[in-house]
Amino acid sequence: MIITRRHISRRAVLRGMGVSLALPLLDSMVPALTALGKTAAAPVRRLGVFYVPNGMSTPYWYPKGLSEGTLTALPPILRSLNELKERVLMVGGLASEAAKLLPGGDHSKSSATFLTGTAFKRETVFAAMSMDQIAARELGKQTQLTSLELGIEDPGLTGSCDGGPTCAYVNTIAWRTPTTPLPIENDPRAVFERMFGVSGSTDRAARLARMKKDRSILDYVGNDAARLQKTIGPQDKVKMGEYFDSVRDVERRIQMAEDQNTRELPIVDQPIGIPSDYGEHARLMMDLLTLAYQTDLTRISTFMLGKEVSNRAYPEVGVSDSHHPASHHQDDPGKLELLAKINEYHVQQFAYLVKKLAATPEGEGTMLDDTLFLYGTAISDSNTHFHDDLPIALVGGRGTGIKSGRYIRYAKQPLTNLHIAILEKLGVSVDKLGDSTGKLEGLTDL
């Protein structure tokens, strides 16, 4: 590595015509350590929480014939991550004690308590600050966006859901305060504009005029980009080229989705820019999240791959039944297999992101090394709405010291004990979170 004294700020952006574009981590952003006589800066820590609704087909989730120990192969639902199984830590024996304290509304209880560990108030909107927002309160001080709340299904439900509680409890898993749920965004165009400020105005006419120009955001920042290219080294030029290619690809796919929706669904009131295919939609949102991480726009995110009581069908994997009814399998082997197909399909979308981060260099490793993902739900057996022995996995986060590639079980501890341990790995100290009884031990190398 060639050490120079030239240094670009980590917060540097390209600007032009009302547009700003954050930059990926470049070698030029790392100070010339030997020349300056300083030690390396602490690596970035990121957290991503992925939530799946309607429970899990548990026979297809838990490792067969393994009570604890090394994961020689992942169970069927997780097998799309097999090539990265050494980066997966499956955790058993955790429970949502708060969910069990509430009467009725088992699905609302799952999503509302997943990151809060708190029994909410049914008659009004009142829960607790969620674990992701506790992390964002600290890590968000260093980024443009405190956090991102993403999802696939329309977050527009209002009134009461799931037998009485307000729909706020199924619309999100992220709570900034006990009375401030953070709604998910499922429109790729809206996410892109929030990240990169494309239109410079919230006026619809201004946004449409900008879209009609059909120009890439990169065209607007071209002059700034050209000046930057003259000051960075060969390796940074390659990184910039790859990053620009990724931005153009996301823009192209959003435009294609907009054009497709305009042609195919001229009568349906569907937000422009949302692909009709679930997998395409999910991958596009994953690519946007990758860009947000890569440019350090945010370090905290939540992603709902579906909402509780979701009735979406999944013909892509041969499941024509709606998700929620299919989850009430009555222990029928055929129905359990159908539910497992849905569960596995969700993991496949998540695996796309994990593999992308694992293939993206960052510092002396990859982006996955410094990104810890929590994947799971607060219902295990969906037929009985069981809130014990939850299906939970941690993926990535090698830089936090977590020992992966194994399955560990606990003697029934609150899920929030895991949350406290995760927060500690992110450098955020918390003594109590919801129904927690302490910090979950045994996650790291001994």
Short mmCIF file of N, CA and C in Angstrom, two decimals, residues 133-304:
data_model
loop_
_atom_site.label_atom_id
_atom_site.label_comp_id
_atom_site.label_asym_id
_atom_site.label_seq_id
_atom_site.Cartn_x
_atom_site.Cartn_y
_atom_site.Cartn_z
N GLN A 133 -33.30 1.52 17.42
CA GLN A 133 -33.27 2.96 17.64
C GLN A 133 -32.36 3.35 18.80
N ILE A 134 -32.19 2.44 19.76
CA ILE A 134 -31.20 2.67 20.81
C ILE A 134 -29.81 2.72 20.18
N ALA A 135 -29.58 1.79 19.24
CA ALA A 135 -28.29 1.81 18.52
C ALA A 135 -28.17 3.05 17.65
N ALA A 136 -29.28 3.41 16.96
CA ALA A 136 -29.25 4.56 16.06
C ALA A 136 -29.02 5.87 16.80
N ARG A 137 -29.49 5.93 18.03
CA ARG A 137 -29.30 7.15 18.84
C ARG A 137 -27.82 7.47 19.00
N GLU A 138 -26.98 6.45 19.02
CA GLU A 138 -25.54 6.65 19.16
C GLU A 138 -24.84 6.63 17.81
N LEU A 139 -25.03 5.57 17.04
CA LEU A 139 -24.32 5.44 15.77
C LEU A 139 -24.82 6.43 14.74
N GLY A 140 -26.07 6.89 14.88
CA GLY A 140 -26.63 7.84 13.93
C GLY A 140 -26.03 9.22 14.02
N LYS A 141 -25.29 9.49 15.08
CA LYS A 141 -24.62 10.79 15.23
C LYS A 141 -23.55 10.98 14.16
N GLN A 142 -23.10 9.89 13.56
CA GLN A 142 -22.00 9.95 12.61
C GLN A 142 -22.45 9.79 11.16
N THR A 143 -23.76 9.72 10.93
CA THR A 143 -24.25 9.49 9.57
C THR A 143 -25.34 10.50 9.20
N GLN A 144 -25.58 10.63 7.91
CA GLN A 144 -26.59 11.56 7.42
C GLN A 144 -27.99 11.11 7.79
N LEU A 145 -28.26 9.81 7.65
CA LEU A 145 -29.56 9.24 8.01
C LEU A 145 -29.39 8.45 9.30
N THR A 146 -30.20 8.75 10.29
CA THR A 146 -30.09 8.05 11.56
C THR A 146 -30.33 6.56 11.38
N SER A 147 -31.33 6.22 10.57
CA SER A 147 -31.64 4.82 10.31
C SER A 147 -32.52 4.74 9.08
N LEU A 148 -32.64 3.53 8.54
CA LEU A 148 -33.54 3.27 7.42
C LEU A 148 -34.53 2.19 7.84
N GLU A 149 -35.80 2.40 7.55
CA GLU A 149 -36.84 1.42 7.84
C GLU A 149 -37.44 0.99 6.51
N LEU A 150 -37.13 -0.21 6.07
CA LEU A 150 -37.52 -0.68 4.75
C LEU A 150 -38.46 -1.87 4.86
N GLY A 151 -39.16 -2.14 3.77
CA GLY A 151 -40.05 -3.30 3.74
C GLY A 151 -40.54 -3.56 2.34
N ILE A 152 -41.33 -4.60 2.20
CA ILE A 152 -41.84 -5.00 0.89
C ILE A 152 -43.33 -4.67 0.75
N GLU A 153 -44.10 -4.90 1.79
CA GLU A 153 -45.55 -4.72 1.68
C GLU A 153 -45.96 -3.30 2.04
N ASP A 154 -47.10 -2.90 1.51
CA ASP A 154 -47.63 -1.56 1.70
C ASP A 154 -47.84 -1.27 3.19
N PRO A 155 -47.26 -0.20 3.71
CA PRO A 155 -47.40 0.12 5.13
C PRO A 155 -48.62 0.98 5.44
N GLY A 156 -49.55 1.07 4.53
CA GLY A 156 -50.62 2.05 4.65
C GLY A 156 -51.81 1.66 5.49
N LEU A 157 -51.81 0.49 6.15
CA LEU A 157 -52.96 0.09 6.95
C LEU A 157 -53.17 1.03 8.14
N THR A 158 -54.41 1.39 8.37
CA THR A 158 -54.76 2.23 9.52
C THR A 158 -55.89 1.58 10.29
N GLY A 159 -56.25 2.18 11.42
CA GLY A 159 -57.32 1.62 12.23
C GLY A 159 -56.81 0.48 13.09
N SER A 160 -57.63 -0.57 13.23
CA SER A 160 -57.24 -1.72 14.05
C SER A 160 -56.93 -2.92 13.17
N CYS A 161 -55.98 -3.71 13.63
CA CYS A 161 -55.55 -4.92 12.91
C CYS A 161 -55.42 -6.07 13.90
N ASP A 162 -55.54 -7.28 13.40
CA ASP A 162 -55.27 -8.47 14.21
C ASP A 162 -56.15 -8.52 15.46
N GLY A 163 -57.42 -8.28 15.26
CA GLY A 163 -58.37 -8.48 16.36
C GLY A 163 -58.45 -7.37 17.37
N GLY A 164 -58.04 -6.16 17.02
CA GLY A 164 -58.25 -5.05 17.94
C GLY A 164 -57.14 -4.04 18.05
N PRO A 165 -55.87 -4.44 18.24
CA PRO A 165 -54.81 -3.44 18.42
C PRO A 165 -54.64 -2.56 17.19
N THR A 166 -54.11 -1.37 17.39
CA THR A 166 -53.88 -0.47 16.28
C THR A 166 -52.92 -1.09 15.26
N CYS A 167 -53.12 -0.75 14.00
CA CYS A 167 -52.29 -1.28 12.92
C CYS A 167 -50.83 -0.82 13.02
N ALA A 168 -50.58 0.19 13.84
CA ALA A 168 -49.19 0.63 14.02
C ALA A 168 -48.31 -0.50 14.49
N TYR A 169 -48.89 -1.46 15.20
CA TYR A 169 -48.10 -2.55 15.76
C TYR A 169 -47.72 -3.61 14.73
N VAL A 170 -48.39 -3.64 13.58
CA VAL A 170 -48.01 -4.59 12.52
C VAL A 170 -47.31 -3.88 11.37
N ASN A 171 -47.37 -2.57 11.34
CA ASN A 171 -46.78 -1.81 10.23
C ASN A 171 -45.28 -1.62 10.35
N THR A 172 -44.73 -1.83 11.54
CA THR A 172 -43.30 -1.57 11.73
C THR A 172 -42.79 -2.37 12.92
N ILE A 173 -41.47 -2.51 13.00
CA ILE A 173 -40.84 -3.08 14.20
C ILE A 173 -39.96 -2.04 14.88
N ALA A 174 -39.88 -0.84 14.28
CA ALA A 174 -38.98 0.21 14.77
C ALA A 174 -39.77 1.31 15.48
N TRP A 175 -39.33 1.63 16.69
CA TRP A 175 -39.99 2.67 17.49
C TRP A 175 -38.94 3.65 17.99
N ARG A 176 -39.05 4.91 17.55
CA ARG A 176 -38.10 5.93 18.00
C ARG A 176 -38.35 6.31 19.45
N THR A 177 -39.63 6.41 19.81
CA THR A 177 -40.04 6.65 21.20
C THR A 177 -41.25 5.76 21.45
N PRO A 178 -41.73 5.67 22.69
CA PRO A 178 -42.91 4.84 22.95
C PRO A 178 -44.14 5.24 22.15
N THR A 179 -44.20 6.47 21.68
CA THR A 179 -45.37 6.92 20.93
C THR A 179 -45.04 7.26 19.47
N THR A 180 -43.84 6.92 19.02
CA THR A 180 -43.43 7.26 17.65
C THR A 180 -42.95 6.03 16.89
N PRO A 181 -43.90 5.28 16.29
CA PRO A 181 -43.49 4.18 15.43
C PRO A 181 -42.93 4.74 14.13
N LEU A 182 -41.90 4.10 13.59
CA LEU A 182 -41.28 4.55 12.35
C LEU A 182 -41.79 3.70 11.19
N PRO A 183 -42.63 4.27 10.33
CA PRO A 183 -43.21 3.47 9.24
C PRO A 183 -42.15 3.03 8.25
N ILE A 184 -42.36 1.86 7.67
CA ILE A 184 -41.42 1.38 6.67
C ILE A 184 -41.65 2.11 5.34
N GLU A 185 -40.64 2.10 4.50
CA GLU A 185 -40.77 2.61 3.13
C GLU A 185 -40.57 1.43 2.18
N ASN A 186 -41.51 1.21 1.29
CA ASN A 186 -41.40 0.08 0.36
C ASN A 186 -41.27 0.52 -1.09
N ASP A 187 -41.21 1.83 -1.34
CA ASP A 187 -41.07 2.35 -2.70
C ASP A 187 -39.60 2.65 -2.98
N PRO A 188 -38.98 1.90 -3.90
CA PRO A 188 -37.56 2.12 -4.18
C PRO A 188 -37.24 3.55 -4.60
N ARG A 189 -38.13 4.17 -5.37
CA ARG A 189 -37.89 5.55 -5.81
C ARG A 189 -37.81 6.47 -4.60
N ALA A 190 -38.72 6.32 -3.65
CA ALA A 190 -38.72 7.17 -2.46
C ALA A 190 -37.46 6.96 -1.64
N VAL A 191 -37.02 5.70 -1.53
CA VAL A 191 -35.79 5.41 -0.79
C VAL A 191 -34.59 6.05 -1.47
N PHE A 192 -34.53 5.91 -2.80
CA PHE A 192 -33.42 6.48 -3.56
C PHE A 192 -33.37 7.99 -3.38
N GLU A 193 -34.51 8.65 -3.45
CA GLU A 193 -34.55 10.10 -3.33
C GLU A 193 -34.22 10.54 -1.90
N ARG A 194 -34.62 9.74 -0.92
CA ARG A 194 -34.25 10.09 0.46
C ARG A 194 -32.75 9.99 0.64
N MET A 195 -32.14 9.02 0.00
CA MET A 195 -30.71 8.83 0.14
C MET A 195 -29.89 9.87 -0.63
N PHE A 196 -30.35 10.20 -1.83
CA PHE A 196 -29.52 11.02 -2.72
C PHE A 196 -30.13 12.36 -3.10
N GLY A 197 -31.33 12.66 -2.59
CA GLY A 197 -31.92 13.98 -2.81
C GLY A 197 -32.06 14.34 -4.27
N VAL A 198 -32.63 13.46 -5.07
CA VAL A 198 -32.62 13.64 -6.52
C VAL A 198 -33.37 14.86 -7.01
N SER A 199 -34.60 15.06 -6.53
CA SER A 199 -35.44 16.09 -7.14
C SER A 199 -35.21 17.48 -6.57
N GLY A 200 -34.75 17.58 -5.31
CA GLY A 200 -34.57 18.87 -4.68
C GLY A 200 -35.88 19.50 -4.26
N SER A 201 -36.98 18.79 -4.42
CA SER A 201 -38.29 19.33 -4.05
C SER A 201 -39.23 18.17 -3.77
N THR A 202 -40.18 18.40 -2.84
CA THR A 202 -41.19 17.38 -2.58
C THR A 202 -42.41 17.58 -3.46
N ASP A 203 -42.43 18.66 -4.25
CA ASP A 203 -43.55 18.93 -5.14
C ASP A 203 -43.62 17.86 -6.23
N ARG A 204 -44.81 17.30 -6.44
CA ARG A 204 -44.97 16.21 -7.41
C ARG A 204 -44.58 16.66 -8.81
N ALA A 205 -44.96 17.87 -9.19
CA ALA A 205 -44.63 18.37 -10.53
C ALA A 205 -43.12 18.45 -10.73
N ALA A 206 -42.43 18.88 -9.70
CA ALA A 206 -40.97 18.98 -9.79
C ALA A 206 -40.35 17.60 -9.94
N ARG A 207 -40.89 16.61 -9.19
CA ARG A 207 -40.35 15.26 -9.28
C ARG A 207 -40.59 14.66 -10.66
N LEU A 208 -41.78 14.88 -11.20
CA LEU A 208 -42.08 14.33 -12.52
C LEU A 208 -41.23 15.00 -13.59
N ALA A 209 -41.00 16.32 -13.45
CA ALA A 209 -40.16 17.02 -14.42
C ALA A 209 -38.75 16.47 -14.38
N ARG A 210 -38.27 16.19 -13.19
CA ARG A 210 -36.93 15.61 -13.06
C ARG A 210 -36.86 14.23 -13.71
N MET A 211 -37.91 13.42 -13.51
CA MET A 211 -37.92 12.08 -14.09
C MET A 211 -37.96 12.12 -15.61
N LYS A 212 -38.70 13.11 -16.16
CA LYS A 212 -38.85 13.20 -17.61
C LYS A 212 -37.52 13.50 -18.29
N LYS A 213 -36.63 14.16 -17.56
CA LYS A 213 -35.32 14.43 -18.16
C LYS A 213 -34.54 13.14 -18.37
N ASP A 214 -34.94 12.08 -17.62
CA ASP A 214 -34.34 10.76 -17.81
C ASP A 214 -32.83 10.81 -17.76
N ARG A 215 -32.32 11.57 -16.83
CA ARG A 215 -30.88 11.66 -16.67
C ARG A 215 -30.47 11.01 -15.36
N SER A 216 -29.30 10.43 -15.36
CA SER A 216 -28.78 9.80 -14.16
C SER A 216 -28.32 10.87 -13.18
N ILE A 217 -28.43 10.55 -11.89
CA ILE A 217 -27.90 11.45 -10.87
C ILE A 217 -26.41 11.69 -11.09
N LEU A 218 -25.73 10.71 -11.68
CA LEU A 218 -24.30 10.85 -11.92
C LEU A 218 -23.99 11.94 -12.93
N ASP A 219 -24.94 12.18 -13.85
CA ASP A 219 -24.73 13.25 -14.82
C ASP A 219 -24.70 14.62 -14.15
N TYR A 220 -25.47 14.76 -13.06
CA TYR A 220 -25.55 16.04 -12.37
C TYR A 220 -24.29 16.34 -11.56
N VAL A 221 -23.62 15.27 -11.13
CA VAL A 221 -22.43 15.48 -10.29
C VAL A 221 -21.16 15.21 -11.10
N GLY A 222 -21.29 15.21 -12.42
CA GLY A 222 -20.16 14.86 -13.29
C GLY A 222 -18.93 15.73 -13.09
N ASN A 223 -19.12 17.06 -12.96
CA ASN A 223 -17.97 17.95 -12.81
C ASN A 223 -17.21 17.67 -11.52
N ASP A 224 -17.97 17.48 -10.42
CA ASP A 224 -17.34 17.16 -9.15
C ASP A 224 -16.61 15.82 -9.23
N ALA A 225 -17.23 14.85 -9.88
CA ALA A 225 -16.63 13.53 -10.01
C ALA A 225 -15.33 13.60 -10.80
N ALA A 226 -15.32 14.40 -11.88
CA ALA A 226 -14.12 14.53 -12.71
C ALA A 226 -12.97 15.13 -11.92
N ARG A 227 -13.28 16.15 -11.08
CA ARG A 227 -12.24 16.75 -10.25
C ARG A 227 -11.69 15.75 -9.24
N LEU A 228 -12.60 14.95 -8.66
CA LEU A 228 -12.18 13.96 -7.68
C LEU A 228 -11.26 12.91 -8.32
N GLN A 229 -11.59 12.48 -9.53
CA GLN A 229 -10.81 11.45 -10.21
C GLN A 229 -9.35 11.87 -10.38
N LYS A 230 -9.09 13.17 -10.45
CA LYS A 230 -7.72 13.65 -10.63
C LYS A 230 -6.90 13.59 -9.36
N THR A 231 -7.58 13.42 -8.22
CA THR A 231 -6.86 13.50 -6.94
C THR A 231 -6.71 12.16 -6.25
N ILE A 232 -7.34 11.09 -6.77
CA ILE A 232 -7.30 9.80 -6.08
C ILE A 232 -6.42 8.81 -6.82
N GLY A 233 -6.03 7.76 -6.14
CA GLY A 233 -5.14 6.77 -6.70
C GLY A 233 -5.85 5.74 -7.55
N PRO A 234 -5.10 4.83 -8.19
CA PRO A 234 -5.67 3.82 -9.09
C PRO A 234 -6.71 2.93 -8.43
N GLN A 235 -6.44 2.47 -7.19
CA GLN A 235 -7.39 1.60 -6.52
C GLN A 235 -8.70 2.31 -6.24
N ASP A 236 -8.62 3.58 -5.84
CA ASP A 236 -9.83 4.35 -5.58
C ASP A 236 -10.61 4.59 -6.87
N LYS A 237 -9.91 4.77 -7.98
CA LYS A 237 -10.59 4.95 -9.26
C LYS A 237 -11.40 3.72 -9.63
N VAL A 238 -10.85 2.54 -9.35
CA VAL A 238 -11.58 1.30 -9.61
C VAL A 238 -12.82 1.23 -8.72
N LYS A 239 -12.65 1.57 -7.42
CA LYS A 239 -13.78 1.56 -6.49
C LYS A 239 -14.87 2.52 -6.94
N MET A 240 -14.46 3.72 -7.36
CA MET A 240 -15.43 4.71 -7.82
C MET A 240 -16.18 4.22 -9.05
N GLY A 241 -15.45 3.58 -9.97
CA GLY A 241 -16.10 3.05 -11.16
C GLY A 241 -17.14 2.00 -10.82
N GLU A 242 -16.80 1.09 -9.91
CA GLU A 242 -17.74 0.05 -9.50
C GLU A 242 -18.95 0.66 -8.79
N TYR A 243 -18.69 1.66 -7.95
CA TYR A 243 -19.77 2.32 -7.22
C TYR A 243 -20.72 3.04 -8.18
N PHE A 244 -20.18 3.78 -9.13
CA PHE A 244 -21.01 4.47 -10.11
C PHE A 244 -21.83 3.47 -10.93
N ASP A 245 -21.24 2.34 -11.27
CA ASP A 245 -21.98 1.30 -12.00
C ASP A 245 -23.17 0.82 -11.18
N SER A 246 -22.96 0.67 -9.86
CA SER A 246 -24.05 0.22 -8.99
C SER A 246 -25.17 1.25 -8.92
N VAL A 247 -24.80 2.53 -8.82
CA VAL A 247 -25.81 3.59 -8.78
C VAL A 247 -26.61 3.62 -10.08
N ARG A 248 -25.92 3.55 -11.21
CA ARG A 248 -26.62 3.56 -12.50
C ARG A 248 -27.55 2.34 -12.63
N ASP A 249 -27.08 1.18 -12.14
CA ASP A 249 -27.90 -0.02 -12.25
C ASP A 249 -29.18 0.10 -11.44
N VAL A 250 -29.07 0.64 -10.22
CA VAL A 250 -30.27 0.84 -9.40
C VAL A 250 -31.22 1.82 -10.06
N GLU A 251 -30.68 2.92 -10.59
CA GLU A 251 -31.52 3.91 -11.29
C GLU A 251 -32.23 3.27 -12.47
N ARG A 252 -31.49 2.48 -13.24
CA ARG A 252 -32.07 1.84 -14.42
C ARG A 252 -33.22 0.91 -14.04
N ARG A 253 -33.03 0.14 -12.97
CA ARG A 253 -34.06 -0.82 -12.57
C ARG A 253 -35.29 -0.12 -12.00
N ILE A 254 -35.09 0.99 -11.28
CA ILE A 254 -36.23 1.77 -10.80
C ILE A 254 -37.01 2.32 -11.99
N GLN A 255 -36.29 2.86 -12.98
CA GLN A 255 -36.96 3.41 -14.16
C GLN A 255 -37.72 2.32 -14.91
N MET A 256 -37.12 1.13 -15.03
CA MET A 256 -37.79 0.02 -15.70
C MET A 256 -39.05 -0.38 -14.95
N ALA A 257 -38.97 -0.40 -13.60
CA ALA A 257 -40.14 -0.75 -12.80
C ALA A 257 -41.24 0.29 -12.98
N GLU A 258 -40.87 1.57 -13.04
CA GLU A 258 -41.85 2.63 -13.25
C GLU A 258 -42.51 2.48 -14.61
N ASP A 259 -41.69 2.26 -15.65
CA ASP A 259 -42.24 2.09 -17.00
C ASP A 259 -43.14 0.88 -17.07
N GLN A 260 -42.72 -0.23 -16.43
CA GLN A 260 -43.49 -1.45 -16.47
C GLN A 260 -44.83 -1.27 -15.76
N ASN A 261 -44.81 -0.65 -14.59
CA ASN A 261 -46.05 -0.45 -13.85
C ASN A 261 -47.00 0.47 -14.60
N THR A 262 -46.46 1.48 -15.28
CA THR A 262 -47.30 2.40 -16.03
C THR A 262 -47.98 1.67 -17.18
N ARG A 263 -47.26 0.73 -17.80
CA ARG A 263 -47.82 0.00 -18.94
C ARG A 263 -48.78 -1.08 -18.49
N GLU A 264 -48.38 -1.88 -17.50
CA GLU A 264 -49.15 -3.06 -17.15
C GLU A 264 -50.30 -2.79 -16.19
N LEU A 265 -50.17 -1.75 -15.36
CA LEU A 265 -51.19 -1.49 -14.35
C LEU A 265 -51.68 -0.05 -14.44
N PRO A 266 -52.26 0.35 -15.57
CA PRO A 266 -52.68 1.74 -15.73
C PRO A 266 -53.86 2.12 -14.84
N ILE A 267 -54.63 1.13 -14.36
CA ILE A 267 -55.83 1.42 -13.59
C ILE A 267 -55.59 1.23 -12.09
N VAL A 268 -54.68 0.32 -11.72
CA VAL A 268 -54.43 0.01 -10.32
C VAL A 268 -53.67 1.15 -9.65
N ASP A 269 -54.11 1.50 -8.45
CA ASP A 269 -53.46 2.57 -7.70
C ASP A 269 -52.24 2.01 -6.97
N GLN A 270 -51.18 1.76 -7.71
CA GLN A 270 -49.93 1.23 -7.15
C GLN A 270 -48.84 2.28 -7.24
N PRO A 271 -48.07 2.47 -6.16
CA PRO A 271 -47.01 3.49 -6.20
C PRO A 271 -46.05 3.23 -7.34
N ILE A 272 -45.73 4.26 -8.10
CA ILE A 272 -44.81 4.13 -9.22
C ILE A 272 -43.43 3.76 -8.70
N GLY A 273 -42.80 2.79 -9.36
CA GLY A 273 -41.45 2.41 -9.00
C GLY A 273 -41.36 1.13 -8.22
N ILE A 274 -42.49 0.50 -7.86
CA ILE A 274 -42.46 -0.75 -7.12
C ILE A 274 -42.65 -1.92 -8.09
N PRO A 275 -41.64 -2.77 -8.26
CA PRO A 275 -41.77 -3.91 -9.16
C PRO A 275 -42.91 -4.82 -8.74
N SER A 276 -43.57 -5.42 -9.71
CA SER A 276 -44.68 -6.32 -9.40
C SER A 276 -44.20 -7.67 -8.89
N ASP A 277 -42.97 -8.04 -9.22
CA ASP A 277 -42.41 -9.32 -8.79
C ASP A 277 -41.75 -9.16 -7.41
N TYR A 278 -42.10 -10.05 -6.48
CA TYR A 278 -41.59 -9.94 -5.11
C TYR A 278 -40.07 -9.99 -5.07
N GLY A 279 -39.50 -10.98 -5.76
CA GLY A 279 -38.05 -11.13 -5.72
C GLY A 279 -37.32 -9.95 -6.30
N GLU A 280 -37.82 -9.43 -7.42
CA GLU A 280 -37.19 -8.26 -8.04
C GLU A 280 -37.28 -7.05 -7.11
N HIS A 281 -38.44 -6.89 -6.49
CA HIS A 281 -38.65 -5.79 -5.55
C HIS A 281 -37.67 -5.91 -4.37
N ALA A 282 -37.58 -7.11 -3.80
CA ALA A 282 -36.71 -7.31 -2.65
C ALA A 282 -35.24 -7.05 -3.01
N ARG A 283 -34.81 -7.57 -4.15
CA ARG A 283 -33.40 -7.38 -4.53
C ARG A 283 -33.08 -5.91 -4.78
N LEU A 284 -34.03 -5.19 -5.36
CA LEU A 284 -33.81 -3.76 -5.59
C LEU A 284 -33.67 -3.02 -4.26
N MET A 285 -34.50 -3.37 -3.29
CA MET A 285 -34.39 -2.74 -1.97
C MET A 285 -33.09 -3.13 -1.29
N MET A 286 -32.64 -4.37 -1.49
CA MET A 286 -31.36 -4.81 -0.92
C MET A 286 -30.20 -4.03 -1.54
N ASP A 287 -30.28 -3.77 -2.84
CA ASP A 287 -29.23 -2.99 -3.50
C ASP A 287 -29.18 -1.57 -2.96
N LEU A 288 -30.35 -1.00 -2.69
CA LEU A 288 -30.39 0.34 -2.11
C LEU A 288 -29.79 0.34 -0.70
N LEU A 289 -30.09 -0.70 0.06
CA LEU A 289 -29.53 -0.79 1.40
C LEU A 289 -28.01 -0.95 1.33
N THR A 290 -27.53 -1.71 0.36
CA THR A 290 -26.09 -1.85 0.17
C THR A 290 -25.44 -0.50 -0.10
N LEU A 291 -26.07 0.30 -0.96
CA LEU A 291 -25.55 1.63 -1.26
C LEU A 291 -25.54 2.51 -0.01
N ALA A 292 -26.60 2.40 0.78
CA ALA A 292 -26.67 3.21 2.02
C ALA A 292 -25.54 2.84 2.97
N TYR A 293 -25.27 1.55 3.08
CA TYR A 293 -24.15 1.10 3.92
C TYR A 293 -22.81 1.51 3.32
N GLN A 294 -22.68 1.30 2.02
CA GLN A 294 -21.41 1.53 1.33
C GLN A 294 -20.98 2.98 1.42
N THR A 295 -21.94 3.88 1.36
CA THR A 295 -21.65 5.31 1.40
C THR A 295 -21.72 5.87 2.82
N ASP A 296 -21.99 5.00 3.78
CA ASP A 296 -22.09 5.40 5.18
C ASP A 296 -23.17 6.45 5.40
N LEU A 297 -24.24 6.36 4.60
CA LEU A 297 -25.39 7.24 4.82
C LEU A 297 -26.12 6.84 6.10
N THR A 298 -26.08 5.54 6.42
CA THR A 298 -26.66 5.07 7.67
C THR A 298 -25.92 3.80 8.08
N ARG A 299 -26.00 3.48 9.35
CA ARG A 299 -25.40 2.25 9.85
C ARG A 299 -26.43 1.35 10.51
N ILE A 300 -27.67 1.81 10.56
CA ILE A 300 -28.74 1.07 11.22
C ILE A 300 -29.92 0.92 10.28
N SER A 301 -30.45 -0.29 10.17
CA SER A 301 -31.62 -0.49 9.31
C SER A 301 -32.50 -1.61 9.86
N THR A 302 -33.79 -1.51 9.55
CA THR A 302 -34.71 -2.62 9.76
C THR A 302 -35.38 -2.92 8.43
N PHE A 303 -35.73 -4.18 8.23
CA PHE A 303 -36.30 -4.60 6.95
C PHE A 303 -37.37 -5.65 7.23
N MET A 304 -38.63 -5.33 6.90
CA MET A 304 -39.73 -6.26 7.07
C MET A 304 -39.99 -6.96 5.73
#
